[in-house]
Tab-separated table of C-alpha atoms and ligand atoms in Angstrom:
chain	number	residue	atom	x	y	z
P	1	MET	CA	-60.191	-9.321	175.261
P	2	SER	CA	-56.412	-9.443	175.880
P	3	ASP	CA	-54.258	-11.810	173.837
P	4	LYS	CA	-51.874	-12.152	176.775
P	5	ALA	CA	-51.768	-15.568	178.432
P	6	ASP	CA	-53.252	-15.865	181.935
P	7	VAL	CA	-50.572	-16.828	184.448
P	8	VAL	CA	-51.120	-17.487	188.131
P	9	LEU	CA	-48.526	-16.861	190.854
P	10	ILE	CA	-48.799	-19.229	193.808
P	11	GLY	CA	-46.810	-18.443	196.947
P	12	VAL	CA	-44.912	-15.383	198.151
P	13	PRO	CA	-45.130	-12.664	195.433
P	14	LYS	CA	-41.383	-12.095	194.975
P	15	LYS	CA	-40.628	-8.725	193.406
P	16	LEU	CA	-38.559	-9.771	190.364
P	17	ILE	CA	-41.130	-12.399	189.487
P	18	VAL	CA	-44.120	-10.057	189.810
P	19	ASP	CA	-42.309	-7.295	187.889
P	20	GLY	CA	-41.054	-9.693	185.221
P	21	LEU	CA	-44.423	-11.331	184.561
P	22	SER	CA	-46.851	-8.417	184.955
P	23	GLY	CA	-46.175	-6.871	181.522
P	24	PRO	CA	-46.013	-9.913	179.246
P	25	PHE	CA	-48.860	-11.846	180.897
P	26	ASN	CA	-52.188	-11.355	182.658
P	27	LEU	CA	-50.696	-12.141	186.040
P	28	HIS	CA	-53.022	-13.250	188.842
P	29	VAL	CA	-51.305	-13.262	192.223
P	30	LEU	CA	-53.103	-15.746	194.471
P	31	PRO	CA	-53.272	-14.390	198.006
P	32	LYS	CA	-53.157	-16.820	200.928
P	33	GLY	CA	-56.647	-17.689	202.120
P	34	GLY	CA	-60.201	-16.904	201.045
P	35	ASP	CA	-59.687	-14.522	198.118
P	36	ALA	CA	-57.625	-17.145	196.317
P	37	GLU	CA	-60.825	-19.155	195.784
P	38	THR	CA	-62.590	-16.141	194.259
P	39	ILE	CA	-59.713	-15.551	191.840
P	40	ILE	CA	-59.493	-19.227	190.879
P	41	GLY	CA	-63.259	-19.249	190.351
P	42	LYS	CA	-62.973	-16.262	187.985
P	43	VAL	CA	-59.830	-17.072	186.001
P	44	GLY	CA	-58.843	-20.676	186.836
P	45	GLY	CA	-60.358	-21.980	183.590
P	46	ASN	CA	-58.146	-19.640	181.503
P	47	VAL	CA	-54.843	-20.077	183.317
P	48	ARG	CA	-52.172	-21.581	181.033
P	49	ALA	CA	-49.083	-21.250	183.223
P	50	ALA	CA	-48.109	-20.958	186.876
P	51	ALA	CA	-45.172	-19.512	188.768
P	52	VAL	CA	-44.668	-21.237	192.126
P	53	THR	CA	-42.367	-19.582	194.606
P	54	GLY	CA	-41.254	-22.656	196.481
P	55	ALA	CA	-42.148	-25.139	199.181
P	56	PRO	CA	-44.214	-25.299	201.282
P	57	ASP	CA	-46.410	-23.788	198.532
P	58	THR	CA	-47.296	-26.893	196.641
P	59	MET	CA	-48.506	-27.901	193.216
P	60	ARG	CA	-50.353	-31.020	194.247
P	61	ALA	CA	-52.552	-32.790	191.737
P	62	ASP	CA	-55.711	-31.248	193.248
P	63	VAL	CA	-54.231	-27.747	192.907
P	64	MET	CA	-53.170	-28.277	189.286
P	65	ALA	CA	-56.586	-29.776	188.519
P	66	ARG	CA	-58.112	-26.350	189.303
P	67	PHE	CA	-56.404	-25.099	186.116
P	68	PRO	CA	-57.601	-27.406	183.304
P	69	LYS	CA	-55.695	-25.490	180.586
P	70	LEU	CA	-52.387	-25.525	182.519
P	71	GLU	CA	-49.399	-26.075	180.173
P	72	MET	CA	-46.419	-24.985	182.199
P	73	VAL	CA	-45.241	-24.618	185.831
P	74	SER	CA	-42.164	-22.506	186.567
P	75	SER	CA	-40.982	-23.292	190.079
P	76	PHE	CA	-38.604	-21.332	192.321
P	77	GLY	CA	-35.923	-23.686	193.687
P	78	VAL	CA	-33.986	-26.597	192.229
P	79	GLY	CA	-35.834	-29.163	194.380
P	80	TYR	CA	-39.328	-29.840	193.060
P	81	ASP	CA	-40.621	-32.406	195.532
P	82	ASN	CA	-43.448	-29.897	196.178
P	83	ILE	CA	-44.813	-30.558	192.671
P	84	ASP	CA	-46.763	-33.631	191.595
P	85	VAL	CA	-44.630	-34.387	188.553
P	86	LYS	CA	-46.588	-37.529	187.697
P	87	TYR	CA	-49.737	-35.431	187.322
P	88	ALA	CA	-47.748	-32.983	185.180
P	89	VAL	CA	-46.423	-35.777	182.928
P	90	ASP	CA	-49.885	-37.344	182.595
P	91	HIS	CA	-51.422	-33.980	181.668
P	92	LYS	CA	-48.571	-32.846	179.353
P	93	ILE	CA	-47.659	-29.980	181.685
P	94	VAL	CA	-43.991	-28.996	181.494
P	95	VAL	CA	-42.279	-28.212	184.810
P	96	CYS	CA	-39.224	-25.936	185.083
P	97	ASN	CA	-37.001	-25.465	188.156
P	98	THR	CA	-33.978	-23.265	188.942
P	99	PRO	CA	-30.844	-25.442	188.804
P	100	GLU	CA	-27.173	-24.342	188.612
P	101	VAL	CA	-27.607	-20.670	189.625
P	102	LEU	CA	-27.604	-21.659	193.317
P	103	ASN	CA	-24.910	-24.368	193.333
P	104	GLU	CA	-22.096	-22.309	194.844
P	105	GLU	CA	-24.298	-20.579	197.464
P	106	VAL	CA	-25.753	-23.840	198.735
P	107	ALA	CA	-22.280	-25.402	198.789
P	108	ASP	CA	-21.000	-22.426	200.831
P	109	THR	CA	-23.864	-22.915	203.290
P	110	ALA	CA	-23.130	-26.641	203.554
P	111	LEU	CA	-19.518	-25.921	204.482
P	112	GLY	CA	-20.704	-23.290	206.977
P	113	LEU	CA	-23.071	-25.776	208.595
P	114	LEU	CA	-20.377	-28.455	208.614
P	115	LEU	CA	-17.844	-26.141	210.308
P	116	CYS	CA	-20.412	-24.905	212.859
P	117	THR	CA	-21.265	-28.503	213.697
P	118	VAL	CA	-17.743	-29.931	213.825
P	119	ARG	CA	-16.138	-27.004	215.671
P	120	GLU	CA	-19.234	-25.933	217.715
P	121	PHE	CA	-19.046	-22.313	216.482
P	122	SER	CA	-22.685	-21.407	217.176
P	123	ARG	CA	-22.510	-22.890	220.674
P	124	ALA	CA	-19.254	-20.986	221.316
P	125	GLU	CA	-20.857	-17.710	220.248
P	126	ARG	CA	-23.816	-18.342	222.563
P	127	PHE	CA	-21.250	-18.900	225.350
P	128	LEU	CA	-19.586	-15.529	224.633
P	129	ARG	CA	-22.888	-13.621	224.403
P	130	ALA	CA	-23.982	-15.162	227.707
P	131	GLY	CA	-20.942	-13.445	229.302
P	132	LYS	CA	-19.295	-16.764	230.196
P	133	TRP	CA	-15.894	-16.068	228.587
P	134	VAL	CA	-14.795	-13.887	231.525
P	135	GLN	CA	-15.205	-16.955	233.742
P	136	GLY	CA	-12.997	-19.139	231.562
P	137	GLN	CA	-12.220	-20.390	228.045
P	138	TYR	CA	-14.804	-22.129	225.884
P	139	PRO	CA	-13.859	-25.851	225.948
P	140	LEU	CA	-11.810	-27.248	223.058
P	141	SER	CA	-14.018	-28.867	220.431
P	142	ARG	CA	-13.849	-32.627	220.623
P	143	ALA	CA	-14.320	-32.907	216.870
P	144	THR	CA	-12.121	-31.539	214.077
P	145	LEU	CA	-12.213	-31.666	210.285
P	146	ARG	CA	-8.537	-32.593	210.327
P	147	ASP	CA	-9.037	-36.334	210.799
P	148	ARG	CA	-12.348	-36.767	208.971
P	149	THR	CA	-13.564	-38.390	205.776
P	150	VAL	CA	-16.807	-37.089	204.290
P	151	GLY	CA	-19.301	-39.403	202.619
P	152	MET	CA	-21.458	-37.385	200.236
P	153	ILE	CA	-25.023	-38.674	199.823
P	154	GLY	CA	-25.757	-37.309	196.342
P	155	LEU	CA	-23.042	-35.994	194.062
P	156	GLY	CA	-24.984	-33.960	191.520
P	157	ARG	CA	-24.579	-30.273	190.715
P	158	ILE	CA	-24.492	-29.080	194.342
P	159	GLY	CA	-22.836	-32.217	195.728
P	160	ARG	CA	-19.873	-31.695	193.414
P	161	ALA	CA	-19.549	-28.044	194.474
P	162	ILE	CA	-19.458	-29.203	198.118
P	163	ALA	CA	-16.896	-31.922	197.306
P	164	ARG	CA	-14.654	-29.381	195.522
P	165	ARG	CA	-14.662	-27.211	198.645
P	166	LEU	CA	-13.840	-30.195	200.852
P	167	GLU	CA	-10.852	-30.978	198.623
P	168	GLY	CA	-9.670	-27.407	199.220
P	169	PHE	CA	-9.986	-28.038	202.954
P	170	GLY	CA	-7.841	-31.182	202.617
P	171	VAL	CA	-10.736	-33.473	203.576
P	172	PRO	CA	-11.027	-36.835	201.733
P	173	VAL	CA	-14.377	-37.390	199.965
P	174	VAL	CA	-16.274	-40.525	198.955
P	175	TYR	CA	-19.895	-40.739	197.812
P	176	HIS	CA	-23.122	-42.696	197.507
P	177	SER	CA	-25.867	-42.285	194.914
P	178	ARG	CA	-27.989	-44.744	192.951
P	179	ASN	CA	-25.525	-44.689	190.054
P	180	PRO	CA	-21.786	-43.952	189.808
P	181	GLN	CA	-21.349	-40.371	188.595
P	182	ALA	CA	-19.313	-39.704	185.454
P	183	GLY	CA	-16.154	-37.604	185.571
P	184	VAL	CA	-15.271	-37.909	189.275
P	185	SER	CA	-12.468	-39.870	190.921
P	186	TYR	CA	-14.040	-40.135	194.407
P	187	LYS	CA	-14.689	-43.686	195.624
P	188	TYR	CA	-18.285	-44.786	194.923
P	189	TYR	CA	-20.500	-46.816	197.267
P	190	GLY	CA	-23.649	-48.460	195.899
P	191	LYS	CA	-24.884	-49.032	199.471
P	192	LEU	CA	-25.183	-46.124	201.888
P	193	VAL	CA	-24.702	-48.315	204.955
P	194	ASP	CA	-21.337	-49.546	203.620
P	195	MET	CA	-20.180	-45.960	203.111
P	196	ALA	CA	-21.419	-44.961	206.583
P	197	ARG	CA	-19.283	-47.758	208.076
P	198	ASP	CA	-16.148	-46.441	206.320
P	199	VAL	CA	-16.566	-42.692	207.059
P	200	ASP	CA	-17.325	-40.517	210.086
P	201	THR	CA	-19.178	-37.645	208.388
P	202	LEU	CA	-22.192	-37.676	206.058
P	203	ILE	CA	-23.467	-34.750	203.977
P	204	ALA	CA	-26.847	-35.313	202.304
P	205	ILE	CA	-27.623	-33.308	199.160
P	206	THR	CA	-30.114	-35.466	197.233
P	207	PRO	CA	-33.628	-34.499	196.113
P	208	GLY	CA	-36.507	-35.113	198.529
P	209	GLY	CA	-39.540	-37.295	197.777
P	210	PRO	CA	-40.318	-40.994	198.242
P	211	SER	CA	-37.061	-42.387	196.765
P	212	THR	CA	-34.903	-40.688	199.413
P	213	LYS	CA	-37.311	-40.921	202.385
P	214	HIS	CA	-35.425	-41.906	205.569
P	215	LEU	CA	-32.192	-42.712	203.709
P	216	ILE	CA	-30.499	-41.699	206.971
P	217	ASN	CA	-32.040	-44.205	209.377
P	218	ALA	CA	-31.079	-46.080	212.550
P	219	GLU	CA	-28.979	-48.633	210.650
P	220	VAL	CA	-26.956	-45.931	208.870
P	221	LEU	CA	-26.467	-43.957	212.106
P	222	ALA	CA	-25.256	-47.072	213.948
P	223	ALA	CA	-22.827	-47.794	211.096
P	224	LEU	CA	-21.523	-44.213	211.257
P	225	GLY	CA	-20.632	-44.652	214.921
P	226	PRO	CA	-19.780	-42.473	217.941
P	227	ARG	CA	-17.521	-40.029	216.036
P	228	GLY	CA	-20.292	-39.610	213.491
P	229	ILE	CA	-21.554	-36.252	212.228
P	230	VAL	CA	-24.591	-35.913	209.916
P	231	ILE	CA	-25.243	-32.810	207.814
P	232	ASN	CA	-28.580	-32.596	205.986
P	233	MET	CA	-28.896	-30.049	203.159
P	234	SER	CA	-31.398	-32.138	201.103
P	235	ARG	CA	-34.937	-32.168	202.444
P	236	GLY	CA	-36.193	-33.011	205.939
P	237	THR	CA	-37.700	-36.273	204.702
P	238	VAL	CA	-34.234	-37.713	203.978
P	239	VAL	CA	-33.622	-38.125	207.724
P	240	ASP	CA	-35.633	-40.413	210.007
P	241	ASP	CA	-36.088	-37.833	212.783
P	242	ALA	CA	-36.991	-40.369	215.474
P	243	ALA	CA	-33.816	-42.339	214.708
P	244	LEU	CA	-31.630	-39.221	214.657
P	245	ILE	CA	-33.076	-37.902	217.931
P	246	LYS	CA	-32.398	-41.261	219.574
P	247	ALA	CA	-28.869	-41.457	218.109
P	248	LEU	CA	-28.034	-37.958	219.388
P	249	ARG	CA	-29.486	-38.693	222.841
P	250	ASP	CA	-27.753	-42.070	223.169
P	251	LYS	CA	-24.474	-40.697	221.715
P	252	THR	CA	-24.660	-43.317	218.964
P	253	ILE	CA	-23.281	-40.431	216.862
P	254	HIS	CA	-21.447	-37.257	217.906
P	255	SER	CA	-23.574	-34.464	216.430
P	256	ALA	CA	-25.658	-33.220	213.511
P	257	GLY	CA	-26.340	-30.096	211.470
P	258	LEU	CA	-29.703	-29.633	209.767
P	259	ASP	CA	-30.742	-26.975	207.234
P	260	VAL	CA	-34.074	-28.597	206.309
P	261	PHE	CA	-37.033	-30.086	208.224
P	262	VAL	CA	-40.097	-32.157	207.389
P	263	ASN	CA	-42.679	-29.580	208.515
P	264	GLU	CA	-40.571	-26.456	208.262
P	265	PRO	CA	-40.730	-23.815	209.599
P	266	GLU	CA	-41.792	-26.102	212.475
P	267	VAL	CA	-38.750	-27.802	214.046
P	268	PRO	CA	-39.144	-30.825	216.354
P	269	LYS	CA	-38.859	-29.664	219.963
P	270	GLU	CA	-36.462	-32.512	220.748
P	271	TYR	CA	-33.927	-30.930	218.370
P	272	MET	CA	-34.502	-27.485	219.900
P	273	GLU	CA	-33.662	-28.843	223.340
P	274	MET	CA	-30.407	-30.563	222.328
P	275	ASP	CA	-26.960	-29.048	222.423
P	276	ASN	CA	-25.194	-31.466	220.060
P	277	ILE	CA	-27.069	-30.234	216.973
P	278	VAL	CA	-26.841	-27.088	214.832
P	279	LEU	CA	-30.120	-25.884	213.297
P	280	PHE	CA	-30.313	-23.522	210.296
P	281	PRO	CA	-33.648	-22.081	209.022
P	282	HIS	CA	-33.295	-23.458	205.449
P	283	LEU	CA	-30.507	-21.034	204.521
P	284	GLY	CA	-28.992	-22.961	201.579
P	285	SER	CA	-29.535	-20.438	198.764
P	286	SER	CA	-30.653	-17.507	200.860
P	287	SER	CA	-28.553	-14.525	199.757
P	288	VAL	CA	-30.093	-11.611	197.846
P	289	PHE	CA	-27.555	-12.292	195.054
P	290	THR	CA	-28.537	-15.930	194.503
P	291	ARG	CA	-32.259	-15.570	195.181
P	292	GLN	CA	-32.431	-12.868	192.480
P	293	LYS	CA	-30.819	-15.245	189.994
P	294	MET	CA	-33.380	-17.897	190.919
P	295	GLU	CA	-36.273	-15.422	190.573
P	296	GLN	CA	-34.975	-14.314	187.173
P	297	LEU	CA	-34.782	-17.916	185.979
P	298	VAL	CA	-38.435	-18.459	186.997
P	299	VAL	CA	-39.320	-15.431	184.845
P	300	ASP	CA	-37.032	-16.375	181.933
P	301	ASN	CA	-38.543	-19.857	181.659
P	302	LEU	CA	-42.025	-18.325	181.468
P	303	LEU	CA	-40.935	-15.713	178.920
P	304	ALA	CA	-39.371	-18.443	176.748
P	305	TRP	CA	-42.590	-20.473	177.012
P	306	GLY	CA	-44.703	-17.406	176.134
P	307	ALA	CA	-42.528	-16.728	173.078
P	308	GLY	CA	-42.609	-20.367	171.952
P	309	LYS	CA	-38.842	-20.636	172.456
P	310	PRO	CA	-36.920	-23.546	174.030
P	311	LEU	CA	-37.302	-23.587	177.809
P	312	LEU	CA	-34.125	-22.969	179.806
P	313	SER	CA	-34.452	-25.537	182.576
P	314	PRO	CA	-37.255	-28.097	182.240
P	315	VAL	CA	-36.983	-30.970	184.761
P	316	PRO	CA	-35.895	-34.326	183.253
P	317	GLU	CA	-39.376	-35.878	183.616
P	318	THR	CA	-40.944	-33.207	181.354
P	319	PRO	CA	-38.352	-32.502	178.646
P	320	TRP	CA	-38.773	-29.663	176.172
P	321	PRO	CA	-39.776	-29.968	173.428
P	322	PRO	CA	-42.110	-32.718	174.695
P	323	GLN	CA	-41.006	-36.199	173.573
P	324	LYS	CA	-43.423	-38.446	171.701
P	325	ARG	CA	-44.481	-41.390	173.855
P	326	SER	CA	-43.849	-44.836	172.350
L	1	NAP	P1	-28.912	-33.073	191.117
L	1	NAP	O1	-27.855	-32.429	190.302
L	1	NAP	O2	-30.074	-33.701	190.435
L	1	NAP	O3	-28.197	-34.171	192.056
L	1	NAP	C1	-28.915	-35.073	192.835
L	1	NAP	C2	-27.963	-36.174	193.322
L	1	NAP	O4	-28.683	-37.022	194.213
L	1	NAP	C3	-27.414	-37.058	192.228
L	1	NAP	O5	-26.085	-37.420	192.518
L	1	NAP	C4	-28.322	-38.280	192.265
L	1	NAP	O6	-27.651	-39.405	191.735
L	1	NAP	C5	-28.556	-38.389	193.777
L	1	NAP	N1	-29.774	-39.108	194.113
L	1	NAP	C6	-31.021	-38.928	193.613
L	1	NAP	N2	-31.876	-39.808	194.150
L	1	NAP	C7	-31.163	-40.570	195.007
L	1	NAP	C8	-31.484	-41.682	195.829
L	1	NAP	N3	-32.746	-42.172	195.893
L	1	NAP	N4	-30.507	-42.228	196.583
L	1	NAP	C9	-29.245	-41.748	196.525
L	1	NAP	N5	-28.873	-40.701	195.757
L	1	NAP	C10	-29.819	-40.127	194.986
L	1	NAP	O7	-29.532	-32.053	192.142
L	1	NAP	P2	-28.864	-30.745	192.797
L	1	NAP	O8	-29.056	-29.581	191.908
L	1	NAP	O9	-27.495	-31.093	193.254
L	1	NAP	O10	-29.858	-30.549	194.062
L	1	NAP	C11	-30.018	-31.603	194.979
L	1	NAP	C12	-31.070	-31.299	196.011
L	1	NAP	O11	-30.550	-30.426	196.993
L	1	NAP	C13	-32.363	-30.608	195.568
L	1	NAP	O12	-33.243	-31.494	194.930
L	1	NAP	C14	-32.908	-30.089	196.880
L	1	NAP	O13	-33.698	-31.072	197.516
L	1	NAP	C15	-31.633	-29.853	197.715
L	1	NAP	N6	-31.384	-28.405	197.887
L	1	NAP	C16	-31.432	-27.872	199.138
L	1	NAP	C17	-31.170	-26.522	199.297
L	1	NAP	C18	-31.192	-25.906	200.649
L	1	NAP	O14	-31.410	-24.706	200.736
L	1	NAP	N7	-30.960	-26.666	201.709
L	1	NAP	C19	-30.901	-25.702	198.205
L	1	NAP	C20	-30.865	-26.289	196.946
L	1	NAP	C21	-31.106	-27.650	196.795
L	1	NAP	P3	-28.457	-40.699	191.185
L	1	NAP	O15	-29.593	-40.186	190.340
L	1	NAP	O16	-27.420	-41.481	190.433
L	1	NAP	O17	-28.928	-41.428	192.389
L	2	8YV	C1	-35.007	-22.664	198.265
L	2	8YV	C2	-34.104	-25.017	197.939
L	2	8YV	O1	-34.844	-21.941	199.434
L	2	8YV	O2	-33.663	-24.744	195.647
L	2	8YV	C3	-34.063	-25.493	196.540
L	2	8YV	O3	-34.412	-26.670	196.316
L	2	8YV	O4	-34.328	-25.764	198.837
L	2	8YV	C4	-33.833	-23.601	198.246
L	2	8YV	O5	-32.927	-23.042	197.347
L	2	8YV	C5	-36.395	-23.207	198.254
L	2	8YV	O6	-36.672	-24.026	197.181
L	2	8YV	C6	-37.382	-22.050	198.232
L	2	8YV	O7	-38.467	-22.395	198.960
């Protein structure tokens, strides 16, 4: 019998992760569909750790319960709303994510989405490719970054990288989060609706999950007003889609740019049919360069765990080493 720990890989079998885990562990790659059940039936009782390669592949409580000896989950992505962290805490399972290594890439994407939305770059390219330029100039964009103030919703690791870029663009920044953030001089708003009233552009970069569900709702959109532009880099759940669709139709706000969706890769057909919205297929971190760093961090957390060394990036709810409960 091998003394290597049994580790299961749930989700797309990314090359660096498979290569990095195959030697040190007994790696079981769960295929989508029927065979997964056979593998879980055979090895589920021995599995001590899991690599999860990102939403929509989920570590719900009922999935984790299939692995009664589970000690550790190493998840691809900084957001971990696809993992039932309460179950993990209750069962002393440590969860690791991949923070920091993607900050700059996601911030670049946010600025790209903002520029495409404000200056209509994707619509203008569609105009050129449709052969319309020979008939006349693409209309001037009604919006510009030049007279805007951005309200950041979330000013954590990625939010700060976005704010730094905006400063370079000469765009004033203010922010909302549950608590004032240390070490920044941007104006803080404890209430999102108050910030929305004072700015014309919102960029959301908070975690997903219940605490941020529908933060951007009808009241916030009305407060933002007819010059308003909403950029969502967080998770689809942060936006109330029905309210945003109505606000775009009624011109309550000017336009929106979305990188994330509730049921992605499904995108509401109302968005697909609108012209005053830019839609990205969850591109935030999606360069080979950055995705490799994320994959490596998934591996490195598991290697540290296997060697009994301190984990590199446990999530705050499951610190390492585990804290004694009072
Ligand atoms: P982070 O450093 O933990 O920052 C999160 C920020 O959100 C903090 O400022 C936090 O401040 C604020 N926040 C949390 N809950 C909130 C709430 N209920 N209301 C208002 N503000 C809240 O996280 P990060 O590394 O910057 O990543 C942020 C998120 O970006 C991820 O969780 C993920 O969902 C998303 N993301 C998307 C992509 C993409 O491809 N589109 C890529 C990477 C990450 P307080 O705790 O004080 O409220
Ligand atoms: C990933 C992300 O594309 O890190 C995150 O939270 O949203 C993106 O970087 C995603 O997690 C992989 O599915």
